Amino acid sequence: MASQKLIVGNWKMNGLQDDARARISAVLDYAPKAPSSAKVVLCPPVILLNSAVSQTASSSVAIGAQDCHAEKSGAYTGNTSAEMLKDAGCRYVIVGHSERRQYHKESSEDVAAKAKAAHEQNLIAIICVGETDAERSAGTQEEIVLEQLQKSIPAGSTAENTVIAYEPVWAIGTGKTATVQDVADMHRFIRGHVSAMPILYGGSVKSSNAQEILHTENVDGVLVGGASLKADEFIGIISAS
Ligand code: PGA
């Protein structure tokens, strides 16, 4: 639906200053040769955001964060607000990643509050949804994803300020990619509920499967974890867009 494919690299808790710089340099070197159909977003750990923003300043590569707090400021030790991310030069923020939902017990209501905070700062919220292995085995994946969509997308969300990322939990970091049919079915289902918002697929995307995933109907891009840490792999994914 979107005219450009969004290729988002989610570095998670990986990267020290030197390798981050090298990885970004490799992407910047490739950028002039990248298909015009690709829009690249890198989401490094929060401590690397400032340097990533400076390094990509005169390029088309945008920087995003992996999470934000719902409040603007205050006594929330260890957290980062959407306003701080905006101030640092971020354009995107991932919210509701399954690792946040699982390890930080974030509910869909929490996710909606974070997305709302992002919107208030004119950041684009990448809202993640996806079922577990057990939920898919029970055949409840659509029910689960629908409930997450209904509760995680705040009022005021539009195709301009919100991106949906469908990431089946069982496919994240496991090497188990959903089949093209699984992706097509779920993306069609999600499309029916979010109309024009871009919908990304995430879960073991790599250069060898990016082409078919990116060209599946209703797939507007990919959210890439492990493969975004290897410059060659990530560039291979960009080139498949
Ligand atoms: P993966 O992670 O590509 O390593 O499976 C994707 C994600 O969690 O965003």
CSV table of C-alpha atoms and ligand atoms in Angstrom, one decimal:
chain,number,residue,atom,x,y,z
A,1,MET,CA,0.0,0.0,0.0
A,2,ALA,CA,2.8,2.4,0.9
A,3,SER,CA,4.9,3.6,-2.0
A,4,GLN,CA,8.2,2.7,-0.4
A,5,LYS,CA,9.2,-0.4,1.5
A,6,LEU,CA,10.3,0.3,5.0
A,7,ILE,CA,13.4,-1.6,6.0
A,8,VAL,CA,13.8,-1.3,9.7
A,9,GLY,CA,16.9,-2.7,11.5
A,10,ASN,CA,16.2,-3.4,15.2
A,11,TRP,CA,19.6,-3.9,16.8
A,12,LYS,CA,18.1,-4.8,20.2
A,13,MET,CA,20.8,-4.7,22.9
A,14,ASN,CA,23.7,-5.2,20.5
A,15,GLY,CA,26.4,-2.8,19.4
A,16,LEU,CA,29.3,-0.9,20.9
A,17,GLN,CA,30.4,2.4,19.5
A,18,ASP,CA,33.0,1.2,17.0
A,19,ASP,CA,31.0,-1.6,15.5
A,20,ALA,CA,27.9,0.6,15.4
A,21,ARG,CA,29.8,3.2,13.4
A,22,ALA,CA,31.2,0.6,11.0
A,23,ARG,CA,27.7,-0.9,10.4
A,24,ILE,CA,26.2,2.5,9.8
A,25,SER,CA,29.1,3.4,7.4
A,26,ALA,CA,28.5,0.3,5.4
A,27,VAL,CA,24.8,1.1,5.0
A,28,LEU,CA,25.6,4.7,4.1
A,29,ASP,CA,28.2,3.6,1.5
A,30,TYR,CA,25.5,1.4,-0.1
A,31,ALA,CA,22.7,4.0,0.2
A,32,PRO,CA,23.3,5.7,-3.2
A,33,LYS,CA,22.9,2.3,-4.9
A,34,ALA,CA,19.9,1.3,-2.9
A,35,PRO,CA,16.6,0.9,-4.8
A,36,SER,CA,14.5,4.1,-4.6
A,37,SER,CA,11.7,1.7,-3.3
A,38,ALA,CA,13.6,1.3,0.0
A,39,LYS,CA,13.3,3.6,3.0
A,40,VAL,CA,15.9,2.5,5.7
A,41,VAL,CA,15.4,3.1,9.4
A,42,LEU,CA,18.0,2.0,12.0
A,43,CYS,CA,17.1,1.4,15.6
A,44,PRO,CA,20.2,1.2,17.7
A,45,PRO,CA,20.3,1.0,21.5
A,46,VAL,CA,19.4,4.3,23.2
A,47,ILE,CA,23.0,5.1,24.2
A,48,LEU,CA,24.1,5.0,20.5
A,49,LEU,CA,21.2,7.2,19.2
A,50,ASN,CA,23.0,10.5,19.3
A,51,SER,CA,26.0,9.3,17.4
A,52,ALA,CA,23.8,7.4,14.9
A,53,VAL,CA,21.8,10.6,14.3
A,54,SER,CA,25.0,12.6,13.6
A,55,GLN,CA,26.4,9.9,11.4
A,56,THR,CA,23.3,9.7,9.2
A,57,ALA,CA,22.5,13.4,9.3
A,58,SER,CA,23.0,14.1,5.6
A,59,SER,CA,21.6,10.8,4.3
A,60,SER,CA,18.2,9.4,3.7
A,61,VAL,CA,18.6,6.9,6.5
A,62,ALA,CA,16.4,7.6,9.5
A,63,ILE,CA,17.0,6.7,13.1
A,64,GLY,CA,14.6,5.2,15.5
A,65,ALA,CA,14.5,4.0,19.1
A,66,GLN,CA,13.4,0.7,20.5
A,67,ASP,CA,11.1,1.9,23.2
A,68,CYS,CA,9.9,5.0,25.0
A,69,HIS,CA,8.2,5.9,28.2
A,70,ALA,CA,4.6,7.1,28.1
A,71,GLU,CA,5.4,10.2,30.3
A,72,LYS,CA,7.3,13.2,29.1
A,73,SER,CA,9.6,13.4,32.1
A,74,GLY,CA,9.7,12.6,35.8
A,75,ALA,CA,10.9,10.0,38.4
A,76,TYR,CA,11.2,7.0,36.1
A,77,THR,CA,14.7,5.7,36.7
A,78,GLY,CA,16.3,4.2,33.6
A,79,ASN,CA,13.6,5.2,31.2
A,80,THR,CA,13.7,7.5,28.1
A,81,SER,CA,10.8,9.7,27.0
A,82,ALA,CA,9.5,10.3,23.5
A,83,GLU,CA,10.4,13.9,23.9
A,84,MET,CA,14.0,13.0,24.6
A,85,LEU,CA,14.1,10.8,21.5
A,86,LYS,CA,12.7,13.6,19.4
A,87,ASP,CA,15.3,16.0,20.9
A,88,ALA,CA,18.0,13.5,20.0
A,89,GLY,CA,16.9,13.5,16.4
A,90,CYS,CA,15.0,10.3,16.2
A,91,ARG,CA,12.1,10.0,13.7
A,92,TYR,CA,10.7,6.6,14.7
A,93,VAL,CA,10.2,4.5,17.8
A,94,ILE,CA,9.3,0.9,18.1
A,95,VAL,CA,6.7,0.2,20.8
A,96,GLY,CA,5.2,-3.1,22.1
A,97,HIS,CA,8.0,-5.4,20.8
A,98,SER,CA,7.2,-8.9,22.0
A,99,GLU,CA,10.5,-8.8,24.1
A,100,ARG,CA,9.1,-5.7,25.9
A,101,ARG,CA,5.7,-7.3,26.3
A,102,GLN,CA,7.3,-10.5,27.7
A,103,TYR,CA,10.3,-9.3,29.8
A,104,HIS,CA,8.9,-6.0,30.9
A,105,LYS,CA,5.3,-7.1,31.3
A,106,GLU,CA,4.0,-4.4,29.0
A,107,SER,CA,0.3,-4.6,28.2
A,108,SER,CA,-1.4,-3.4,25.0
A,109,GLU,CA,-2.7,-0.5,27.1
A,110,ASP,CA,0.9,0.4,28.0
A,111,VAL,CA,1.8,0.2,24.3
A,112,ALA,CA,-1.0,2.5,23.3
A,113,ALA,CA,0.1,5.1,25.9
A,114,LYS,CA,3.7,4.9,24.5
A,115,ALA,CA,2.5,5.2,20.9
A,116,LYS,CA,0.4,8.2,22.0
A,117,ALA,CA,3.5,9.8,23.6
A,118,ALA,CA,5.4,9.2,20.4
A,119,HIS,CA,2.7,10.8,18.3
A,120,GLU,CA,2.6,13.9,20.6
A,121,GLN,CA,6.3,14.4,19.7
A,122,ASN,CA,5.6,13.8,15.9
A,123,LEU,CA,7.5,10.5,16.0
A,124,ILE,CA,6.3,7.6,13.9
A,125,ALA,CA,5.3,4.7,16.2
A,126,ILE,CA,6.1,1.2,15.0
A,127,ILE,CA,3.5,-0.8,16.9
A,128,CYS,CA,4.4,-4.5,17.2
A,129,VAL,CA,1.8,-7.3,17.4
A,130,GLY,CA,2.1,-11.1,17.1
A,131,GLU,CA,1.0,-14.4,18.5
A,132,THR,CA,3.0,-17.0,20.3
A,133,ASP,CA,3.6,-20.6,19.1
A,134,ALA,CA,0.9,-21.9,21.5
A,135,GLU,CA,-1.6,-19.4,20.3
A,136,ARG,CA,-1.0,-20.3,16.7
A,137,SER,CA,-1.2,-24.0,17.5
A,138,ALA,CA,-4.5,-23.3,19.1
A,139,GLY,CA,-5.6,-21.5,16.0
A,140,THR,CA,-6.2,-18.3,17.9
A,141,GLN,CA,-3.7,-16.1,16.1
A,142,GLU,CA,-6.2,-13.8,14.5
A,143,GLU,CA,-8.1,-13.3,17.7
A,144,ILE,CA,-4.9,-12.5,19.6
A,145,VAL,CA,-3.6,-10.1,16.9
A,146,LEU,CA,-6.9,-8.4,16.6
A,147,GLU,CA,-7.1,-7.8,20.4
A,148,GLN,CA,-3.5,-6.4,20.4
A,149,LEU,CA,-4.4,-4.1,17.5
A,150,GLN,CA,-7.5,-2.8,19.1
A,151,LYS,CA,-5.8,-2.1,22.4
A,152,SER,CA,-2.4,-1.0,21.3
A,153,ILE,CA,-3.3,1.6,18.6
A,154,PRO,CA,-4.2,4.9,20.3
A,155,ALA,CA,-6.9,7.3,19.0
A,156,GLY,CA,-5.4,9.7,16.6
A,157,SER,CA,-3.2,7.1,14.9
A,158,THR,CA,-3.0,7.6,11.1
A,159,ALA,CA,-1.1,6.1,8.2
A,160,GLU,CA,1.4,8.9,8.6
A,161,ASN,CA,2.2,8.5,12.2
A,162,THR,CA,1.8,4.8,12.7
A,163,VAL,CA,3.4,1.6,11.3
A,164,ILE,CA,2.2,-1.9,12.3
A,165,ALA,CA,4.8,-4.6,12.6
A,166,TYR,CA,3.4,-8.2,12.6
A,167,GLU,CA,6.0,-10.3,14.3
A,168,PRO,CA,4.9,-13.9,15.2
A,169,VAL,CA,6.8,-14.5,18.5
A,170,TRP,CA,7.7,-18.0,17.4
A,171,ALA,CA,9.6,-16.6,14.3
A,172,ILE,CA,11.7,-14.1,16.2
A,173,GLY,CA,15.4,-15.0,16.5
A,174,THR,CA,14.5,-18.7,15.8
A,175,GLY,CA,15.3,-19.0,12.2
A,176,LYS,CA,11.7,-20.1,11.7
A,177,THR,CA,10.1,-17.8,9.2
A,178,ALA,CA,6.4,-17.8,8.7
A,179,THR,CA,5.5,-19.2,5.3
A,180,VAL,CA,4.6,-16.7,2.6
A,181,GLN,CA,1.0,-18.0,2.9
A,182,ASP,CA,1.0,-17.3,6.7
A,183,VAL,CA,2.3,-13.8,6.1
A,184,ALA,CA,-0.2,-13.1,3.3
A,185,ASP,CA,-3.1,-14.4,5.4
A,186,MET,CA,-2.2,-12.4,8.5
A,187,HIS,CA,-1.3,-9.2,6.6
A,188,ARG,CA,-4.7,-9.4,4.8
A,189,PHE,CA,-6.4,-9.8,8.1
A,190,ILE,CA,-4.5,-6.9,9.6
A,191,ARG,CA,-5.1,-4.7,6.6
A,192,GLY,CA,-8.8,-5.2,7.2
A,193,HIS,CA,-8.5,-3.4,10.5
A,194,VAL,CA,-5.8,-0.7,9.9
A,195,SER,CA,-6.7,0.4,6.4
A,196,ALA,CA,-3.8,2.4,5.0
A,197,MET,CA,-1.2,2.1,7.8
A,198,PRO,CA,2.0,0.4,6.5
A,199,ILE,CA,2.3,-3.2,7.8
A,200,LEU,CA,5.8,-4.7,8.3
A,201,TYR,CA,6.6,-8.4,8.7
A,202,GLY,CA,9.3,-9.3,11.3
A,203,GLY,CA,10.7,-12.7,12.4
A,204,SER,CA,13.9,-14.2,11.0
A,205,VAL,CA,14.0,-12.0,7.9
A,206,LYS,CA,17.3,-12.4,6.1
A,207,SER,CA,18.7,-11.6,2.6
A,208,SER,CA,17.7,-15.0,1.3
A,209,ASN,CA,14.0,-14.7,2.2
A,210,ALA,CA,13.5,-10.9,2.0
A,211,GLN,CA,12.6,-10.8,-1.7
A,212,GLU,CA,9.5,-13.1,-1.4
A,213,ILE,CA,8.4,-11.6,1.9
A,214,LEU,CA,8.7,-8.0,0.6
A,215,HIS,CA,6.8,-8.8,-2.5
A,216,THR,CA,3.9,-10.5,-0.7
A,217,GLU,CA,0.6,-8.6,-0.8
A,218,ASN,CA,0.0,-6.1,2.0
A,219,VAL,CA,3.7,-6.3,3.1
A,220,ASP,CA,5.0,-2.7,3.2
A,221,GLY,CA,8.4,-3.5,4.7
A,222,VAL,CA,10.3,-5.6,7.2
A,223,LEU,CA,11.5,-5.3,10.8
A,224,VAL,CA,14.8,-7.1,11.0
A,225,GLY,CA,16.6,-8.2,14.2
A,226,GLY,CA,19.5,-10.5,13.9
A,227,ALA,CA,20.2,-9.9,10.2
A,228,SER,CA,20.4,-6.1,10.8
A,229,LEU,CA,23.6,-6.7,12.8
A,230,LYS,CA,25.5,-8.0,9.7
A,231,ALA,CA,26.0,-5.2,7.2
A,232,ASP,CA,26.1,-7.6,4.2
A,233,GLU,CA,22.8,-9.3,5.2
A,234,PHE,CA,21.1,-6.0,5.9
A,235,ILE,CA,22.2,-4.5,2.6
A,236,GLY,CA,21.0,-7.7,0.9
A,237,ILE,CA,17.6,-7.1,2.4
A,238,ILE,CA,17.5,-3.5,1.4
A,239,SER,CA,18.4,-4.5,-2.2
A,240,ALA,CA,15.5,-6.9,-2.3
A,241,SER,CA,12.9,-4.2,-1.7
B,1,PGA,P1,14.8,-11.5,14.2
B,1,PGA,O1,14.1,-10.4,15.1
B,1,PGA,O2,14.9,-10.8,12.8
B,1,PGA,O3,16.2,-11.7,14.8
B,1,PGA,O4,14.0,-12.7,14.2
B,1,PGA,C1,13.1,-9.6,14.6
B,1,PGA,C2,12.6,-8.6,15.7
B,1,PGA,O5,12.5,-9.1,16.8
B,1,PGA,O6,12.3,-7.4,15.5
